[in-house]
PDB file of C-alpha atoms and ligand atoms in Angstrom:
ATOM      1  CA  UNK A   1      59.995 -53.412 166.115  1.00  0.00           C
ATOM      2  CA  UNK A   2      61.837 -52.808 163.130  1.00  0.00           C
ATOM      3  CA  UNK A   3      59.558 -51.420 160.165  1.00  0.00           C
ATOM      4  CA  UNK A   4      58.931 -53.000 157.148  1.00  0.00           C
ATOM      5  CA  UNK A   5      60.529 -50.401 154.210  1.00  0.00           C
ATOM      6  CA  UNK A   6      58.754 -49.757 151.072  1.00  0.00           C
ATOM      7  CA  UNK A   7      61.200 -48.068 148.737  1.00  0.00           C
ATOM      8  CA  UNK A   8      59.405 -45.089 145.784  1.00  0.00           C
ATOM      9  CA  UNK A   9      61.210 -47.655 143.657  1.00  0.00           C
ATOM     10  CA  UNK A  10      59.275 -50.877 144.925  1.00  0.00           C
ATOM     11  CA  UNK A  11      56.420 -48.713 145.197  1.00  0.00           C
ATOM     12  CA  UNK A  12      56.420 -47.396 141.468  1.00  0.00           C
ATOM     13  CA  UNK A  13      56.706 -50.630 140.132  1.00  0.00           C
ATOM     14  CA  UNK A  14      53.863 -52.236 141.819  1.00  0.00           C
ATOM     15  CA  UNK A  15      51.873 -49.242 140.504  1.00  0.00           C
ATOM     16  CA  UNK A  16      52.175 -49.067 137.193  1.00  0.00           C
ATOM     17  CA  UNK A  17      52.001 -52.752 136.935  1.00  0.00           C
ATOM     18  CA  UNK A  18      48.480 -52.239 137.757  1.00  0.00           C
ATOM     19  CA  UNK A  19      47.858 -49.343 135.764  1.00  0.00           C
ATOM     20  CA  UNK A  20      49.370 -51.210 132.999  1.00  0.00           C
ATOM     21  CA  UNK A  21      47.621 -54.772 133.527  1.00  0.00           C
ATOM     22  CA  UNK A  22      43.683 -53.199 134.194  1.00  0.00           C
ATOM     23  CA  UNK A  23      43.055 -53.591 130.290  1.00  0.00           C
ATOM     24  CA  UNK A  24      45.496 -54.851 129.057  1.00  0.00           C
ATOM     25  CA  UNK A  25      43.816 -57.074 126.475  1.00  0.00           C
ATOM     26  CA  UNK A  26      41.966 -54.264 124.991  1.00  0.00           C
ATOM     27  CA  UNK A  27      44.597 -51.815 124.916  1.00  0.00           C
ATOM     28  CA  UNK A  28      46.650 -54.485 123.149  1.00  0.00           C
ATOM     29  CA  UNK A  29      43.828 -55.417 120.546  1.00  0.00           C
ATOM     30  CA  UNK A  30      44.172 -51.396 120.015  1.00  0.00           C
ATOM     31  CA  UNK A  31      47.556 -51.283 119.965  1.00  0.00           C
ATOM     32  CA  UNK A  32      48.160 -51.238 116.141  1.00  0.00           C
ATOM     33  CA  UNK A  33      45.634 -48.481 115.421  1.00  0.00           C
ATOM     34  CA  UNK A  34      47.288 -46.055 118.825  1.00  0.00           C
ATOM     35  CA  UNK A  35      50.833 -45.858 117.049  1.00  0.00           C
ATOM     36  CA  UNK A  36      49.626 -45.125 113.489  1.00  0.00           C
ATOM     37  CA  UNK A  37      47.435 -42.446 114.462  1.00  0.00           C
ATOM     38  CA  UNK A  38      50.640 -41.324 116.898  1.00  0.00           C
ATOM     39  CA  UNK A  39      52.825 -41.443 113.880  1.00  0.00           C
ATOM     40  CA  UNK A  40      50.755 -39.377 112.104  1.00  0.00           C
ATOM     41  CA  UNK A  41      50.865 -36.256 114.575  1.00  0.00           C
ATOM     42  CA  UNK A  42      54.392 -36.153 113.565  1.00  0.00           C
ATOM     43  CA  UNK A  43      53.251 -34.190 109.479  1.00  0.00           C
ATOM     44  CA  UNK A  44      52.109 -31.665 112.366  1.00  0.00           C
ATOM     45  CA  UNK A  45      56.055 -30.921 113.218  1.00  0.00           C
ATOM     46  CA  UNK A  46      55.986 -29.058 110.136  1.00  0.00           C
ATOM     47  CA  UNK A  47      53.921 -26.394 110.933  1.00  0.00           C
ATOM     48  CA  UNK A  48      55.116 -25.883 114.305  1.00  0.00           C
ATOM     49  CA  UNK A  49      56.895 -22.289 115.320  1.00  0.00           C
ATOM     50  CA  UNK A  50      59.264 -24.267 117.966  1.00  0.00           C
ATOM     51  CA  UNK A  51      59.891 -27.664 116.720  1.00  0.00           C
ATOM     52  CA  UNK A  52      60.348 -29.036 120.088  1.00  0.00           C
ATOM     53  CA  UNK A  53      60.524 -32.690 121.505  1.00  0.00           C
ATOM     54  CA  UNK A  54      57.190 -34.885 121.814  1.00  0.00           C
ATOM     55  CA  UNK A  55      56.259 -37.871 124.034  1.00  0.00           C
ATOM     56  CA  UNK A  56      58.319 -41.346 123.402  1.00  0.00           C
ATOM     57  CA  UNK A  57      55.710 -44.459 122.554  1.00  0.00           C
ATOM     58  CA  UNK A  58      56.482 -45.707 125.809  1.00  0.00           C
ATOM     59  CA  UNK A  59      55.168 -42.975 127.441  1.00  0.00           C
ATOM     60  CA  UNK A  60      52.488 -42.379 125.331  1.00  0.00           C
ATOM     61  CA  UNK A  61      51.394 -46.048 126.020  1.00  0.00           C
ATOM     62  CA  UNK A  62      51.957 -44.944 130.290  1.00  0.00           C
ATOM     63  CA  UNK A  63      49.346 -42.005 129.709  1.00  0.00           C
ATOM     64  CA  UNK A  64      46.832 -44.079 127.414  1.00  0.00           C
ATOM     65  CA  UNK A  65      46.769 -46.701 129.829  1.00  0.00           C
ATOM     66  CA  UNK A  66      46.881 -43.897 132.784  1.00  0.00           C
ATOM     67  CA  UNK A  67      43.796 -42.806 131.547  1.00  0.00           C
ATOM     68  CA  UNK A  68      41.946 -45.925 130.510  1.00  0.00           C
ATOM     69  CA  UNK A  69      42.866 -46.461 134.078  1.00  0.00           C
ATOM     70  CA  UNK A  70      41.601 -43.560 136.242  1.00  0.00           C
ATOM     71  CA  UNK A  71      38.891 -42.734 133.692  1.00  0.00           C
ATOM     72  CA  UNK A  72      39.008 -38.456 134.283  1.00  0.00           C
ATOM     73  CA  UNK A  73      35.550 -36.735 133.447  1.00  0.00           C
ATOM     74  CA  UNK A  74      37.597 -33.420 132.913  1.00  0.00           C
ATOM     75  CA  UNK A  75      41.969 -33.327 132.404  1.00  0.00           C
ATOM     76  CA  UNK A  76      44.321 -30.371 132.008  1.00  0.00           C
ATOM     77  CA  UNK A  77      47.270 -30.233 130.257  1.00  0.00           C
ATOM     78  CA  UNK A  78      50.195 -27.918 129.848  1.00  0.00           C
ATOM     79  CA  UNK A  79      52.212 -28.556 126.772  1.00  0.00           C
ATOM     80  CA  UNK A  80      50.357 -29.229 123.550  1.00  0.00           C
ATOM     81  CA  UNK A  81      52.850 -29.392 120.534  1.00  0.00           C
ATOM     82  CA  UNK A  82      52.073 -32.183 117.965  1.00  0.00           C
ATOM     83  CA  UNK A  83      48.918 -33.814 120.258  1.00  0.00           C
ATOM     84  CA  UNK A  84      51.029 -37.178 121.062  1.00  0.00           C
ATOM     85  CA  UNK A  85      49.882 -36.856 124.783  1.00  0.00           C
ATOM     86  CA  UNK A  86      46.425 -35.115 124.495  1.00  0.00           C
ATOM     87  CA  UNK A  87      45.507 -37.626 122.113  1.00  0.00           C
ATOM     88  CA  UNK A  88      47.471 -40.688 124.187  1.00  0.00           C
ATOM     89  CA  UNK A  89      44.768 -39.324 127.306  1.00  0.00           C
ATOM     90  CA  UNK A  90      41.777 -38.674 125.215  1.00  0.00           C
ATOM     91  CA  UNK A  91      42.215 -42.451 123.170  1.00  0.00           C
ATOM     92  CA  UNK A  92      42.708 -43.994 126.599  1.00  0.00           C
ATOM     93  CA  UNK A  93      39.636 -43.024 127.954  1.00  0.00           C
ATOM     94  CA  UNK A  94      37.470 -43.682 124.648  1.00  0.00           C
ATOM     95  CA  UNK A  95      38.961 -47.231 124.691  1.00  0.00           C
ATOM     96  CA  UNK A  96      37.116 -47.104 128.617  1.00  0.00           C
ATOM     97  CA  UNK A  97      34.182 -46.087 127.163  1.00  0.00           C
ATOM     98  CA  UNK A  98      34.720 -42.741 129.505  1.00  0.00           C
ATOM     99  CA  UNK A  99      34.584 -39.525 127.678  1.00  0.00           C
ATOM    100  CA  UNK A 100      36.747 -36.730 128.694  1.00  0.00           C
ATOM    101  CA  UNK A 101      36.928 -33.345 128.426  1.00  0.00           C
ATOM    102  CA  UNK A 102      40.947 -32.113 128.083  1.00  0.00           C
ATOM    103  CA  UNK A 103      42.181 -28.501 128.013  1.00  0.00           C
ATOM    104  CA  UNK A 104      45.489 -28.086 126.552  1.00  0.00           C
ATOM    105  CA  UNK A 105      47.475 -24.963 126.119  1.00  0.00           C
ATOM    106  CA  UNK A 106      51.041 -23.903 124.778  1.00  0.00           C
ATOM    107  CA  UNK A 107      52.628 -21.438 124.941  1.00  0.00           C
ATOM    108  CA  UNK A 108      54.993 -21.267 121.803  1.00  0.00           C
ATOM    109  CA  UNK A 109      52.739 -23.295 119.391  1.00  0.00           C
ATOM    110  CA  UNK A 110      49.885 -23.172 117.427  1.00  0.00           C
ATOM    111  CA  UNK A 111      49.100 -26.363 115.935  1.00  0.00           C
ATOM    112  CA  UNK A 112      45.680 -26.896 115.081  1.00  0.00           C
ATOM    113  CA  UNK A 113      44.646 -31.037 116.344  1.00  0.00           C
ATOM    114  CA  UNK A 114      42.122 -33.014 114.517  1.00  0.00           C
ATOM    115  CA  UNK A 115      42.035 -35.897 116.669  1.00  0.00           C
ATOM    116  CA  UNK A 116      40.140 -39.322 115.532  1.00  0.00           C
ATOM    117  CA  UNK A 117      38.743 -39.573 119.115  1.00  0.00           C
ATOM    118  CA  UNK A 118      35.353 -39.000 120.815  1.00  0.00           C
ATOM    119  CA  UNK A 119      36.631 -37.340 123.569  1.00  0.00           C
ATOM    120  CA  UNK A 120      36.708 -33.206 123.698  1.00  0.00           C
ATOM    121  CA  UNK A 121      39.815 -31.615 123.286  1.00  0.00           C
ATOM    122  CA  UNK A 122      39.929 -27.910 123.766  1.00  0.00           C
ATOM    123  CA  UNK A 123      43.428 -26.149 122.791  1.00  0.00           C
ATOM    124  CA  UNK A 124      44.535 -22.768 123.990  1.00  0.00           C
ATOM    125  CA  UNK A 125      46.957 -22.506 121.284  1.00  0.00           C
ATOM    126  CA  UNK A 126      49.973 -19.470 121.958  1.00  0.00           C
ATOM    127  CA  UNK A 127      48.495 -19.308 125.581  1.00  0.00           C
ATOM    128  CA  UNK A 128      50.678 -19.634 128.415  1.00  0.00           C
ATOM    129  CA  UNK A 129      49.606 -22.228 131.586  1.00  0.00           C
ATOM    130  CA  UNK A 130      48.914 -19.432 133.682  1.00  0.00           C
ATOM    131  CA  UNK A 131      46.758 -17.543 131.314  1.00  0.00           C
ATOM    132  CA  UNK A 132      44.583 -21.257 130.201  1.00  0.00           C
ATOM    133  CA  UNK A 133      43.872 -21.531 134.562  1.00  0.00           C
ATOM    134  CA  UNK A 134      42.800 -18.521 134.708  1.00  0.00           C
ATOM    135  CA  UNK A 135      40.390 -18.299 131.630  1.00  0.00           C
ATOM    136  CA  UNK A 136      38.939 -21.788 132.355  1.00  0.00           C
ATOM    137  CA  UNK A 137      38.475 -20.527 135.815  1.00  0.00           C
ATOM    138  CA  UNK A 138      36.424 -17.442 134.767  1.00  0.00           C
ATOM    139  CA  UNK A 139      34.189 -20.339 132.562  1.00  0.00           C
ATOM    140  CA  UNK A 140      33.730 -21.202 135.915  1.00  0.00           C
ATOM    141  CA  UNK A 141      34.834 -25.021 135.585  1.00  0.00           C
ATOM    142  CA  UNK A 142      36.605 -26.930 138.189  1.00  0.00           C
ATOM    143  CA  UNK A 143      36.698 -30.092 139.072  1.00  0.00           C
ATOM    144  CA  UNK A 144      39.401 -31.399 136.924  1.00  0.00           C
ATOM    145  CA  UNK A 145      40.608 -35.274 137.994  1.00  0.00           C
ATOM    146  CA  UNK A 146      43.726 -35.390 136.098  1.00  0.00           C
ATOM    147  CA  UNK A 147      46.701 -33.211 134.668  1.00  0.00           C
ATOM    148  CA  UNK A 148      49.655 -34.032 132.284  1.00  0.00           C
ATOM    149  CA  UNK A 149      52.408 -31.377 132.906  1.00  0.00           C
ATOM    150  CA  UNK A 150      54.842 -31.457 129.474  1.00  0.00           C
ATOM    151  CA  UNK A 151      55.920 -27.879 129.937  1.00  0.00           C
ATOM    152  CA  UNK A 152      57.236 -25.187 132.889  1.00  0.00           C
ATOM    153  CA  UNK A 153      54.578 -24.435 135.511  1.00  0.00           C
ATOM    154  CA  UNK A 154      54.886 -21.301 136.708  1.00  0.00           C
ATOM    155  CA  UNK A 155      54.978 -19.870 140.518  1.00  0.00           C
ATOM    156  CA  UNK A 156      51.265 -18.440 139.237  1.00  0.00           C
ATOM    157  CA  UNK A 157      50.340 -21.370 138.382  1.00  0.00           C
ATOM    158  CA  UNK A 158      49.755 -23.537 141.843  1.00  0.00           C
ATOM    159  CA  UNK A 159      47.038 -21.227 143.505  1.00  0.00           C
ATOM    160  CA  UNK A 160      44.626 -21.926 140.310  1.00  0.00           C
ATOM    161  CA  UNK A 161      45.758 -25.173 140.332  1.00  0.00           C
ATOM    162  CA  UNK A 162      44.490 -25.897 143.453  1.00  0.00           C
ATOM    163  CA  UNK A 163      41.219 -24.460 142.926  1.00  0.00           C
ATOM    164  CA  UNK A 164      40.778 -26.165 139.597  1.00  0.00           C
ATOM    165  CA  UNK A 165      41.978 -29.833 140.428  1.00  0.00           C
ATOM    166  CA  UNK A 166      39.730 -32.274 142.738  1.00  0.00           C
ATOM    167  CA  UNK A 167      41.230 -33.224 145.929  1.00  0.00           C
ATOM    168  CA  UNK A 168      42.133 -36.695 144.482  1.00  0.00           C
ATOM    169  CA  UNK A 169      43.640 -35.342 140.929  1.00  0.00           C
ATOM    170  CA  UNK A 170      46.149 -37.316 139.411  1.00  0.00           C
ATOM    171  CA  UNK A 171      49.016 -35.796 138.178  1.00  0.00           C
ATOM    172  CA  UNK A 172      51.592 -37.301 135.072  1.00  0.00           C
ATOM    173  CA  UNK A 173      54.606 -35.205 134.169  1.00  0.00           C
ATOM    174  CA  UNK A 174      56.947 -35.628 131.559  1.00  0.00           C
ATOM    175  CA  UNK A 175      60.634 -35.252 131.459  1.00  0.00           C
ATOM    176  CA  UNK A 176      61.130 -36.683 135.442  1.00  0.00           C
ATOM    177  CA  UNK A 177      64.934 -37.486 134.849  1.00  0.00           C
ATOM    178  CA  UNK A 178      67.689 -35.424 136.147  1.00  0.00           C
ATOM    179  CA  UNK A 179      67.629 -32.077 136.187  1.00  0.00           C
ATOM    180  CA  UNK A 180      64.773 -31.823 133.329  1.00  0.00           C
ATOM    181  CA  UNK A 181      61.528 -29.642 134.247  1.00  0.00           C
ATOM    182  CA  UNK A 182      59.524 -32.744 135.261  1.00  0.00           C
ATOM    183  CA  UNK A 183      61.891 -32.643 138.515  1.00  0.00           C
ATOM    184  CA  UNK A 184      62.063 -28.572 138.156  1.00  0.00           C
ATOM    185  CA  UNK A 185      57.900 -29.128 138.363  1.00  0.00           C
ATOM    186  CA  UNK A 186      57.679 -31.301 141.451  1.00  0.00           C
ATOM    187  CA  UNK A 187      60.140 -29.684 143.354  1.00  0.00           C
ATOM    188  CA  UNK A 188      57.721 -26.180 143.225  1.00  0.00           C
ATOM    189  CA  UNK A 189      55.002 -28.205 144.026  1.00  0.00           C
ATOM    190  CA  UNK A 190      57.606 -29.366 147.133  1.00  0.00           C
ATOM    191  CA  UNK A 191      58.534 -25.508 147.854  1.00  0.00           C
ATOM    192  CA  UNK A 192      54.312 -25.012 147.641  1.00  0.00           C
ATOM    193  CA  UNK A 193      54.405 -27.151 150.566  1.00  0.00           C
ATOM    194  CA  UNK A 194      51.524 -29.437 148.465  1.00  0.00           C
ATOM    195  CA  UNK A 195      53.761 -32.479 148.114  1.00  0.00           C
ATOM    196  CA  UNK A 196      52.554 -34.707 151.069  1.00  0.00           C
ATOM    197  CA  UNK A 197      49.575 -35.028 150.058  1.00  0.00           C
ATOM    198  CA  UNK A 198      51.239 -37.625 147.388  1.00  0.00           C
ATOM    199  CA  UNK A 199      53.587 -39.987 146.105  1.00  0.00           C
ATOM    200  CA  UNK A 200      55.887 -39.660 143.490  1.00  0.00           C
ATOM    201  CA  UNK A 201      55.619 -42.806 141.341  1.00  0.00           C
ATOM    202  CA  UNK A 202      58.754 -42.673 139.717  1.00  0.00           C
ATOM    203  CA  UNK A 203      58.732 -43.383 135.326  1.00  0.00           C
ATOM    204  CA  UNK A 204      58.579 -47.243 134.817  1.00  0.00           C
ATOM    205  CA  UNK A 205      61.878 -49.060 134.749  1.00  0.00           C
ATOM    206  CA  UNK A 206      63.124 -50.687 131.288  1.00  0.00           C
ATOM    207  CA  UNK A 207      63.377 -54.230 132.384  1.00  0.00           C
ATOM    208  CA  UNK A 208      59.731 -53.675 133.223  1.00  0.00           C
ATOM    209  CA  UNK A 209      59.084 -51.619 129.992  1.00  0.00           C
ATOM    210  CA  UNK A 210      60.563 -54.270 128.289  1.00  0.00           C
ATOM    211  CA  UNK A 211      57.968 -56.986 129.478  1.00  0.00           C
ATOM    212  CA  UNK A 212      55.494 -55.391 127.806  1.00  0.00           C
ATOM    213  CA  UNK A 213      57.305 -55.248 124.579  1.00  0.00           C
ATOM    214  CA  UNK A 214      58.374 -51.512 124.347  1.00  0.00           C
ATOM    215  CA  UNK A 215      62.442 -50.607 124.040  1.00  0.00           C
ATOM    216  CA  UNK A 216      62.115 -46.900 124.742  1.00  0.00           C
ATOM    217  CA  UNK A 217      62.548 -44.808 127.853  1.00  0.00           C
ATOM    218  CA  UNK A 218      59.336 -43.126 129.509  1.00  0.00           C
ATOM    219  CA  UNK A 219      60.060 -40.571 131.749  1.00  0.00           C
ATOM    220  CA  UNK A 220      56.194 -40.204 132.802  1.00  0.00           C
ATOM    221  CA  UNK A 221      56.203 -39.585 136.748  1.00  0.00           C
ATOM    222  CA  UNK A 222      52.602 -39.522 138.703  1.00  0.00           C
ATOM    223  CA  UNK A 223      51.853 -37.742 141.940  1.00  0.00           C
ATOM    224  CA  UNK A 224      49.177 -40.192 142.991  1.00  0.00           C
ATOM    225  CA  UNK A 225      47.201 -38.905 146.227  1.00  0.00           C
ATOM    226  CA  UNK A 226      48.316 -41.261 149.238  1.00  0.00           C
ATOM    227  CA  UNK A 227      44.454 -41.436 149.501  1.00  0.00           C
ATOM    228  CA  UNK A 228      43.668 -43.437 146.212  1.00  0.00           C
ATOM    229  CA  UNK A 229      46.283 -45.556 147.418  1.00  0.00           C
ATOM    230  CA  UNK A 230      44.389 -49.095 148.777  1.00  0.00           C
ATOM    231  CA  UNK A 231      45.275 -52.257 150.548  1.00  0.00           C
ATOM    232  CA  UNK A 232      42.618 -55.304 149.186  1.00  0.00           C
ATOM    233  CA  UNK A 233      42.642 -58.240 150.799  1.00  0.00           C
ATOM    234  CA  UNK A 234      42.643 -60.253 147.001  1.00  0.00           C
TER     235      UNK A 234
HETATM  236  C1  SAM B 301      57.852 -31.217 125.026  1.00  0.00           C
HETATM  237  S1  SAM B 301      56.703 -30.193 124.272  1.00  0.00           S
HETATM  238  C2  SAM B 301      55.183 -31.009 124.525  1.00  0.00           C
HETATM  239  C3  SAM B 301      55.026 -32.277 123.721  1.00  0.00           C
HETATM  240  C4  SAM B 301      53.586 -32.762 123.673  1.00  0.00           C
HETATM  241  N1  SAM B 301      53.102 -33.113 124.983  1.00  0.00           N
HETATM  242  C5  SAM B 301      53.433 -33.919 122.728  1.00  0.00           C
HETATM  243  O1  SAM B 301      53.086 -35.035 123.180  1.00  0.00           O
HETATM  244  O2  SAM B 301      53.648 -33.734 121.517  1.00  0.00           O
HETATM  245  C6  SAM B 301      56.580 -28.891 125.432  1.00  0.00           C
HETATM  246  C7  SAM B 301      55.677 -27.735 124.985  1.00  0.00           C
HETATM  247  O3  SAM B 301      55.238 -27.082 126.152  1.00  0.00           O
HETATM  248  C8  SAM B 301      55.163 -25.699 125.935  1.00  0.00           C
HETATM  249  N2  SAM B 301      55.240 -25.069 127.263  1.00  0.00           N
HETATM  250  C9  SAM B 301      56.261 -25.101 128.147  1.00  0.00           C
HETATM  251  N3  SAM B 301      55.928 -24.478 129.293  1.00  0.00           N
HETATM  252  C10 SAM B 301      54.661 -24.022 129.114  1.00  0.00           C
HETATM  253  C11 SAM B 301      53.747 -23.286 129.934  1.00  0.00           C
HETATM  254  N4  SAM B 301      54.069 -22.909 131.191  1.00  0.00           N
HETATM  255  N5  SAM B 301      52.538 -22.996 129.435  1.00  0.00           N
HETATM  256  C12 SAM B 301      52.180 -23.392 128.178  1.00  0.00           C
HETATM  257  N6  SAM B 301      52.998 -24.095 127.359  1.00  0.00           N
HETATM  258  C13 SAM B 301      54.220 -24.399 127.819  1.00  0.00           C
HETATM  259  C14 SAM B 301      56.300 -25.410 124.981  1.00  0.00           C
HETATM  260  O4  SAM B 301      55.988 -24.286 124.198  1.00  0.00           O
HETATM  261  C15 SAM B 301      56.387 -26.688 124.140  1.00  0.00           C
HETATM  262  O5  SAM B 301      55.736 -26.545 122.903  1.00  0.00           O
END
């Protein structure tokens, strides 16, 4: 019998369509409020040691929804700068009525966040990702549901990973376009042999993007574990 082929491309789509549509309503009646206080993190560039790039509004809208989404009790992030992302993760799951707990670290910057959200965001400001695993793993936390990834990981890195993340972590990088370090990332999780444990939901399309009234580029990619992956019958 011939099989029936599901392409990543087919496959993304369908996904964050549903990450996108859950609350839709309410993240729309929110919308407003989300890109002011986004705009604001941007004063923060001026204090920054390397002014680097931050997250697009269409990807900030792909983690806020992410999170609303998957509702993570406790997230990890590499790559603070400006806060766009930590506080696109943190005001997603406030708006779910889900508080998190997100540990952020970077390694060149050391930008201090005041956040308007509920959520707790811990910064390990001038600390590199290797050195942030390791001293939340001597605090003797685990069980972390989701991680962004806006920076390098490190070959150090994956071991703590793996003891810090649940089995069923979701993971969003940044940067997944051509040779940028969101590729660079997945491949070492590929050469850590941890890669089939997931699929790479590739950043949403623009004609999609589009739909939903945004005319930037994301270039937020997910490993979602194959196992929260579900056929309903509705
Ligand atoms: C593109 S910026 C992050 C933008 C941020 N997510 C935002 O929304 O404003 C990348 C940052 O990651 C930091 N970084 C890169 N690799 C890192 C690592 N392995 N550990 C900690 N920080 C890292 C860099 O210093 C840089 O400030």
């Amino acid at each position: 019998m011939v099989p029936v082929y599901l392409s990543y491309k087919i496959m993304s789509e369908v996904i964050w369509k549903k990450i996108f549509e859950k609350s839709l309503h309410e993240l729309y009646g929110n919308r407003d409020n989300f890109f002011n206080e986004l705009k604001k993190l941007d004063a923060l560039r001026s204090g920054a040691e390397y002014n680097t790039g931050s997250i697009t509004t269409s990807s900030a809208w792909c983690l806020l929804s992410a999170s609303n989404y998957f509702m993570p009790k406790k997230v990890l992030e590499v790559g603070t700068f400006i806060g766009k992302s930590t506080y696109a993760i943190a005001h997603g799951s406030d708006l779910a009525l889900s508080k998190t707990s997100i540990h952020t670290c970077d390694l060149s910057n050391d930008i201090k966040l005041d956040l308007p959200v509920s959520s707790e965001v811990i910064c390990y400001p001038k600390t590199s990702s290797t050195d942030m695993f390791r001293a939340i793993q001597n605090q003797g936390l685990k069980d972390f549901e989701m991680m962004h990834v806006d920076g390098r990981l490190q070959a150090d890195d994956f071991p703590l990973i793996e003891k810090l993340l649940t089995d069923d972590a979701v993971i969003l990088l940044d940067d997944f376009e051509g040779i940028e370090k969101g590729v660079a990332n997945v491949f070492n999780f590929g050469a850590q042999k941890k890669l089939n444990k997931y699929l790479i939901v590739y950043p949403p399309e623009t004609d999609f993007l589009n739909k939903y009234g945004f005319h930037d580029c994301s270039t937020t990619s997910i490993l979602l574990p194959k196992q929260l992956l579900q056929l309903t019958a509705q």
